Amino acid sequence: MIGKKIYTNLVDALNEQDNVELLDLSFKEIEDLPADIGKLKNLKKLNLQCNEIELLPDAICKLKKLEWIDVHKNYLNFIPDCLTKLDELEYLDLNDNDLVSLPENIGEMESLLWLFVNNNNLVSLPDSIINSEKIIFLLADNNMLTEIPGKIGNMSSITQMSFCNNELTSLPESIGYMERLTSLDLHSNKIMNLPDSMGRLKKLSKLDLHSNDLNNLSDNFFLLENLEYLFLNDNHLTVLPENIGELKNLKYINLSSNKFSDLEKKRIQSILPYTEIDW
């Protein structure tokens, strides 16, 4: 869409509705979107960020060519189910709203690649999300999630996933099947243990588990052969498994605010001589 005109006024856009592919209505103190927005049949990108919108009209679901929509920093507490019928939609940013749930069939969206739901009031994710074979980014930080769907491992295309600052106490065994995952951020939860299956995440390069309730790590955890950055600070760890030394690509590990003895610290340093360690 390089070179395409960006419309910044809905009236102007409606006057040239057949030509409109890019509409930027961000930072305009909009409270309500008129149903006329559904007339923009060729619209591909819609930016509504930083307004005062509480409800998206069903008319938005008529935008069948929509590929990208950003509605972050509004006051949405509900997403119309019909939004999931936008088969061309690849990018959906719902960050910083008041959502308590997502449409049940969000996992059936045919083209969705990026889903952002940070800073809402979500207590769960729809079970259907596990059916998504295309999502590559799933970010759900700062919600009230108590669990991750048990079969989340079915989401085989994900490369980056984040559930920071929720209420998670454990992870499903299926997480080990997310073979393309390169970055996993789970800091600031209440996770007490990790599934053995995590050792299967061979492409994982960054793992952030700081500020949880971990008191031990399984040997399988250190099969993460491509891990480069590991954050375990602010847990209850007293020892690390001997085979931590097998993490040959580990560049940095943060172990501060744990319960390691001086002897254990020396042992860890001796088996990770080329890794930067923060105590």
Tab-separated table of C-alpha atoms in Angstrom:
chain	number	residue	atom	x	y	z
A	1	MET	CA	0.000	0.000	0.000
A	2	ILE	CA	3.014	2.271	-0.432
A	3	GLY	CA	2.016	5.472	-2.211
A	4	LYS	CA	-1.680	5.108	-1.452
A	5	LYS	CA	-3.517	8.165	-0.128
A	6	ILE	CA	-4.159	8.099	3.608
A	7	TYR	CA	-7.571	9.535	4.476
A	8	THR	CA	-7.796	11.183	7.902
A	9	ASN	CA	-11.402	12.359	7.803
A	10	LEU	CA	-14.397	10.059	7.512
A	11	VAL	CA	-16.490	12.596	5.591
A	12	ASP	CA	-13.797	12.929	2.943
A	13	ALA	CA	-13.419	9.172	2.812
A	14	LEU	CA	-17.151	8.651	2.262
A	15	ASN	CA	-17.122	11.189	-0.557
A	16	GLU	CA	-14.533	9.057	-2.345
A	17	GLN	CA	-15.519	5.739	-0.883
A	18	ASP	CA	-14.506	3.561	-3.833
A	19	ASN	CA	-10.915	4.851	-3.660
A	20	VAL	CA	-10.314	4.488	0.063
A	21	GLU	CA	-7.855	1.808	1.158
A	22	LEU	CA	-6.190	3.570	4.103
A	23	LEU	CA	-8.164	5.397	6.802
A	24	ASP	CA	-6.436	6.920	9.831
A	25	LEU	CA	-8.843	8.244	12.464
A	26	SER	CA	-6.439	8.004	15.399
A	27	PHE	CA	-6.324	10.651	18.162
A	28	LYS	CA	-9.632	12.277	17.189
A	29	GLU	CA	-11.636	11.820	20.423
A	30	ILE	CA	-14.173	9.704	18.541
A	31	GLU	CA	-16.853	8.167	20.753
A	32	ASP	CA	-19.027	6.490	18.123
A	33	LEU	CA	-18.381	5.228	14.623
A	34	PRO	CA	-21.266	5.802	12.200
A	35	ALA	CA	-22.693	2.825	10.347
A	36	ASP	CA	-21.667	4.559	7.111
A	37	ILE	CA	-18.144	3.270	7.648
A	38	GLY	CA	-19.418	0.003	6.219
A	39	LYS	CA	-19.640	1.683	2.797
A	40	LEU	CA	-15.856	1.721	2.411
A	41	LYS	CA	-15.841	-1.557	0.519
A	42	ASN	CA	-12.190	-1.333	-0.528
A	43	LEU	CA	-10.763	-0.357	2.855
A	44	LYS	CA	-7.691	-2.395	3.791
A	45	LYS	CA	-6.196	-0.548	6.748
A	46	LEU	CA	-8.140	1.140	9.558
A	47	ASN	CA	-6.471	3.006	12.410
A	48	LEU	CA	-8.738	3.929	15.322
A	49	GLN	CA	-6.170	4.024	18.105
A	50	CYS	CA	-6.379	6.495	20.985
A	51	ASN	CA	-10.039	7.465	20.802
A	52	GLU	CA	-12.989	7.017	23.181
A	53	ILE	CA	-14.861	4.265	21.361
A	54	GLU	CA	-16.892	1.909	23.554
A	55	LEU	CA	-18.496	-0.172	20.823
A	56	LEU	CA	-17.634	-1.111	17.265
A	57	PRO	CA	-20.696	-1.024	15.003
A	58	ASP	CA	-21.680	-4.217	13.184
A	59	ALA	CA	-21.226	-2.211	9.985
A	60	ILE	CA	-17.482	-2.624	10.395
A	61	CYS	CA	-17.992	-6.265	9.504
A	62	LYS	CA	-18.962	-5.212	5.969
A	63	LEU	CA	-15.351	-4.227	5.309
A	64	LYS	CA	-14.537	-7.521	3.638
A	65	LYS	CA	-11.170	-6.371	2.290
A	66	LEU	CA	-9.891	-5.184	5.661
A	67	GLU	CA	-6.403	-6.540	6.394
A	68	TRP	CA	-5.294	-4.401	9.328
A	69	ILE	CA	-7.175	-2.797	12.202
A	70	ASP	CA	-5.802	-0.985	15.234
A	71	VAL	CA	-8.251	-0.021	17.991
A	72	HIS	CA	-5.849	0.111	20.911
A	73	LYS	CA	-6.378	2.673	23.667
A	74	ASN	CA	-10.133	2.934	23.505
A	75	TYR	CA	-12.879	1.825	25.895
A	76	LEU	CA	-14.086	-1.318	24.173
A	77	ASN	CA	-15.678	-3.947	26.393
A	78	PHE	CA	-17.087	-6.034	23.582
A	79	ILE	CA	-16.022	-7.148	20.112
A	80	PRO	CA	-18.801	-8.031	17.649
A	81	ASP	CA	-18.706	-11.703	16.685
A	82	CYS	CA	-19.032	-10.793	13.028
A	83	LEU	CA	-15.532	-9.285	13.119
A	84	THR	CA	-14.201	-12.826	12.996
A	85	LYS	CA	-15.777	-13.227	9.546
A	86	LEU	CA	-13.334	-10.750	8.006
A	87	ASP	CA	-11.410	-13.359	6.071
A	88	GLU	CA	-8.651	-11.008	4.884
A	89	LEU	CA	-7.822	-9.620	8.343
A	90	GLU	CA	-4.192	-10.289	9.272
A	91	TYR	CA	-3.496	-7.765	12.032
A	92	LEU	CA	-5.778	-7.082	15.015
A	93	ASP	CA	-4.645	-4.758	17.813
A	94	LEU	CA	-7.037	-4.646	20.774
A	95	ASN	CA	-4.499	-3.519	23.382
A	96	ASP	CA	-5.487	-1.146	26.174
A	97	ASN	CA	-9.243	-1.573	26.247
A	98	ASP	CA	-11.754	-2.948	28.766
A	99	LEU	CA	-12.380	-6.342	27.206
A	100	VAL	CA	-13.433	-9.188	29.491
A	101	SER	CA	-13.737	-11.737	26.690
A	102	LEU	CA	-12.989	-12.318	23.020
A	103	PRO	CA	-15.365	-13.687	20.382
A	104	GLU	CA	-15.736	-17.442	20.810
A	105	ASN	CA	-14.827	-18.165	17.200
A	106	ILE	CA	-11.754	-15.934	16.990
A	107	GLY	CA	-9.670	-19.009	16.273
A	108	GLU	CA	-11.538	-19.523	13.013
A	109	MET	CA	-10.237	-16.332	11.408
A	110	GLU	CA	-8.675	-17.498	8.175
A	111	SER	CA	-5.853	-14.979	7.746
A	112	LEU	CA	-5.095	-13.657	11.241
A	113	LEU	CA	-1.335	-13.488	11.912
A	114	TRP	CA	-0.960	-10.885	14.667
A	115	LEU	CA	-3.261	-10.730	17.703
A	116	PHE	CA	-2.611	-8.183	20.458
A	117	VAL	CA	-4.845	-8.126	23.556
A	118	ASN	CA	-2.505	-6.632	26.180
A	119	ASN	CA	-3.885	-4.507	29.015
A	120	ASN	CA	-7.468	-5.674	29.127
A	121	ASN	CA	-9.535	-7.571	31.719
A	122	LEU	CA	-9.529	-10.999	30.100
A	123	VAL	CA	-9.999	-13.945	32.446
A	124	SER	CA	-9.741	-16.610	29.747
A	125	LEU	CA	-9.061	-17.134	26.066
A	126	PRO	CA	-11.653	-18.776	23.823
A	127	ASP	CA	-11.054	-22.493	23.301
A	128	SER	CA	-11.277	-21.927	19.555
A	129	ILE	CA	-7.987	-20.043	19.557
A	130	ILE	CA	-6.160	-23.375	19.443
A	131	ASN	CA	-7.601	-23.925	15.970
A	132	SER	CA	-5.610	-21.066	14.522
A	133	GLU	CA	-2.864	-22.449	12.320
A	134	LYS	CA	-1.635	-19.042	11.115
A	135	ILE	CA	-1.195	-16.769	14.141
A	136	ILE	CA	2.505	-15.980	14.571
A	137	PHE	CA	2.276	-13.308	17.308
A	138	LEU	CA	0.027	-13.689	20.365
A	139	LEU	CA	0.483	-11.075	23.078
A	140	ALA	CA	-1.854	-11.115	26.093
A	141	ASP	CA	0.055	-9.294	28.846
A	142	ASN	CA	-1.558	-7.558	31.811
A	143	ASN	CA	-4.841	-9.399	31.988
A	144	MET	CA	-6.336	-11.739	34.603
A	145	LEU	CA	-5.765	-15.059	32.865
A	146	THR	CA	-5.559	-18.032	35.224
A	147	GLU	CA	-4.759	-20.638	32.590
A	148	ILE	CA	-3.659	-21.128	29.014
A	149	PRO	CA	-5.848	-23.363	26.818
A	150	GLY	CA	-4.726	-26.963	27.283
A	151	LYS	CA	-4.226	-27.617	23.585
A	152	ILE	CA	-2.435	-24.375	22.771
A	153	GLY	CA	0.315	-26.481	21.245
A	154	ASN	CA	-1.947	-26.877	18.205
A	155	MET	CA	-1.052	-23.297	17.263
A	156	SER	CA	1.882	-24.537	15.275
A	157	SER	CA	2.834	-21.272	13.529
A	158	ILE	CA	3.438	-19.091	16.589
A	159	THR	CA	6.910	-17.567	16.850
A	160	GLN	CA	6.324	-15.077	19.689
A	161	MET	CA	3.975	-15.480	22.633
A	162	SER	CA	3.622	-13.422	25.788
A	163	PHE	CA	1.414	-13.789	28.876
A	164	CYS	CA	3.211	-11.457	31.309
A	165	ASN	CA	1.524	-10.198	34.451
A	166	ASN	CA	-1.403	-12.571	34.614
A	167	GLU	CA	-2.485	-15.135	37.224
A	168	LEU	CA	-0.993	-18.286	35.677
A	169	THR	CA	0.150	-21.048	38.044
A	170	SER	CA	1.121	-23.689	35.473
A	171	LEU	CA	1.610	-24.305	31.763
A	172	PRO	CA	-0.038	-26.986	29.628
A	173	GLU	CA	2.090	-29.924	28.496
A	174	SER	CA	1.156	-29.164	24.893
A	175	ILE	CA	3.261	-25.996	24.922
A	176	GLY	CA	6.174	-28.197	23.915
A	177	TYR	CA	4.622	-28.718	20.496
A	178	MET	CA	4.995	-25.072	19.482
A	179	GLU	CA	8.025	-25.939	17.397
A	180	ARG	CA	8.442	-22.507	15.764
A	181	LEU	CA	8.402	-20.553	19.018
A	182	THR	CA	11.436	-18.266	19.345
A	183	SER	CA	10.338	-15.959	22.182
A	184	LEU	CA	8.221	-16.830	25.230
A	185	ASP	CA	7.538	-14.262	27.934
A	186	LEU	CA	5.777	-15.398	31.103
A	187	HIS	CA	7.160	-13.058	33.722
A	188	SER	CA	5.125	-11.810	36.677
A	189	ASN	CA	2.806	-14.761	37.104
A	190	LYS	CA	2.530	-17.442	39.811
A	191	ILE	CA	4.024	-20.351	37.906
A	192	MET	CA	5.366	-23.028	40.254
A	193	ASN	CA	6.721	-25.590	37.810
A	194	LEU	CA	7.381	-26.101	34.123
A	195	PRO	CA	6.289	-29.044	31.982
A	196	ASP	CA	9.029	-31.419	30.802
A	197	SER	CA	7.778	-30.874	27.260
A	198	MET	CA	9.372	-27.417	27.182
A	199	GLY	CA	12.625	-29.117	26.262
A	200	ARG	CA	11.169	-29.647	22.794
A	201	LEU	CA	11.197	-25.935	21.987
A	202	LYS	CA	14.340	-26.235	19.908
A	203	LYS	CA	14.012	-22.794	18.274
A	204	LEU	CA	13.438	-20.877	21.494
A	205	SER	CA	16.029	-18.116	21.861
A	206	LYS	CA	14.468	-15.976	24.614
A	207	LEU	CA	12.623	-17.186	27.698
A	208	ASP	CA	11.498	-14.817	30.446
A	209	LEU	CA	10.216	-16.400	33.656
A	210	HIS	CA	11.199	-13.745	36.146
A	211	SER	CA	8.904	-12.968	39.079
A	212	ASN	CA	7.215	-16.345	39.396
A	213	ASP	CA	7.155	-19.039	42.106
A	214	LEU	CA	9.638	-21.514	40.629
A	215	ASN	CA	11.693	-23.539	43.095
A	216	ASN	CA	13.225	-26.059	40.693
A	217	LEU	CA	13.777	-26.765	37.014
A	218	SER	CA	13.653	-30.141	35.306
A	219	ASP	CA	16.624	-31.577	33.422
A	220	ASN	CA	14.623	-31.456	30.178
A	221	PHE	CA	14.442	-27.702	30.462
A	222	PHE	CA	18.062	-27.515	29.416
A	223	LEU	CA	17.508	-29.236	26.092
A	224	LEU	CA	16.704	-25.786	24.719
A	225	GLU	CA	19.728	-25.838	22.460
A	226	ASN	CA	19.183	-22.414	20.828
A	227	LEU	CA	18.386	-20.498	24.008
A	228	GLU	CA	20.351	-17.232	24.184
A	229	TYR	CA	18.585	-15.146	26.842
A	230	LEU	CA	17.109	-16.615	30.013
A	231	PHE	CA	15.466	-14.650	32.827
A	232	LEU	CA	14.893	-16.577	36.059
A	233	ASN	CA	15.302	-13.714	38.506
A	234	ASP	CA	12.891	-13.203	41.370
A	235	ASN	CA	11.954	-16.844	41.947
A	236	HIS	CA	12.742	-19.348	44.737
A	237	LEU	CA	15.542	-21.314	43.097
A	238	THR	CA	18.342	-22.799	45.204
A	239	VAL	CA	20.084	-24.972	42.582
A	240	LEU	CA	20.172	-25.435	38.822
A	241	PRO	CA	20.478	-28.834	37.126
A	242	GLU	CA	23.985	-29.995	36.241
A	243	ASN	CA	23.209	-30.047	32.535
A	244	ILE	CA	22.697	-26.294	32.416
A	245	GLY	CA	26.145	-26.354	30.861
A	246	GLU	CA	24.629	-27.913	27.741
A	247	LEU	CA	23.108	-24.564	26.813
A	248	LYS	CA	26.020	-23.786	24.513
A	249	ASN	CA	24.355	-20.737	22.923
A	250	LEU	CA	23.339	-19.089	26.185
A	251	LYS	CA	24.645	-15.509	26.165
A	252	TYR	CA	22.887	-14.139	29.233
A	253	ILE	CA	21.102	-15.472	32.294
A	254	ASN	CA	19.573	-13.462	35.129
A	255	LEU	CA	19.487	-15.357	38.426
A	256	SER	CA	19.155	-12.423	40.818
A	257	SER	CA	16.735	-12.463	43.759
A	258	ASN	CA	16.784	-16.231	44.209
A	259	LYS	CA	18.224	-18.349	47.045
A	260	PHE	CA	21.516	-19.617	45.668
A	261	SER	CA	24.336	-20.298	48.103
A	262	ASP	CA	27.796	-18.944	47.358
A	263	LEU	CA	28.925	-22.491	46.584
A	264	GLU	CA	26.111	-22.975	44.085
A	265	LYS	CA	26.911	-19.662	42.432
A	266	LYS	CA	30.505	-20.762	41.921
A	267	ARG	CA	29.354	-24.073	40.467
A	268	ILE	CA	27.025	-22.353	38.006
A	269	GLN	CA	29.750	-19.942	36.952
A	270	SER	CA	32.156	-22.817	36.353
A	271	ILE	CA	29.797	-24.645	33.997
A	272	LEU	CA	28.714	-21.459	32.198
A	273	PRO	CA	32.095	-19.772	31.701
A	274	TYR	CA	31.080	-17.853	28.573
A	275	THR	CA	27.645	-16.731	29.754
A	276	GLU	CA	26.997	-13.322	31.301
A	277	ILE	CA	25.332	-13.944	34.661
A	278	ASP	CA	23.465	-11.399	36.768
A	279	TRP	CA	23.225	-12.283	40.424
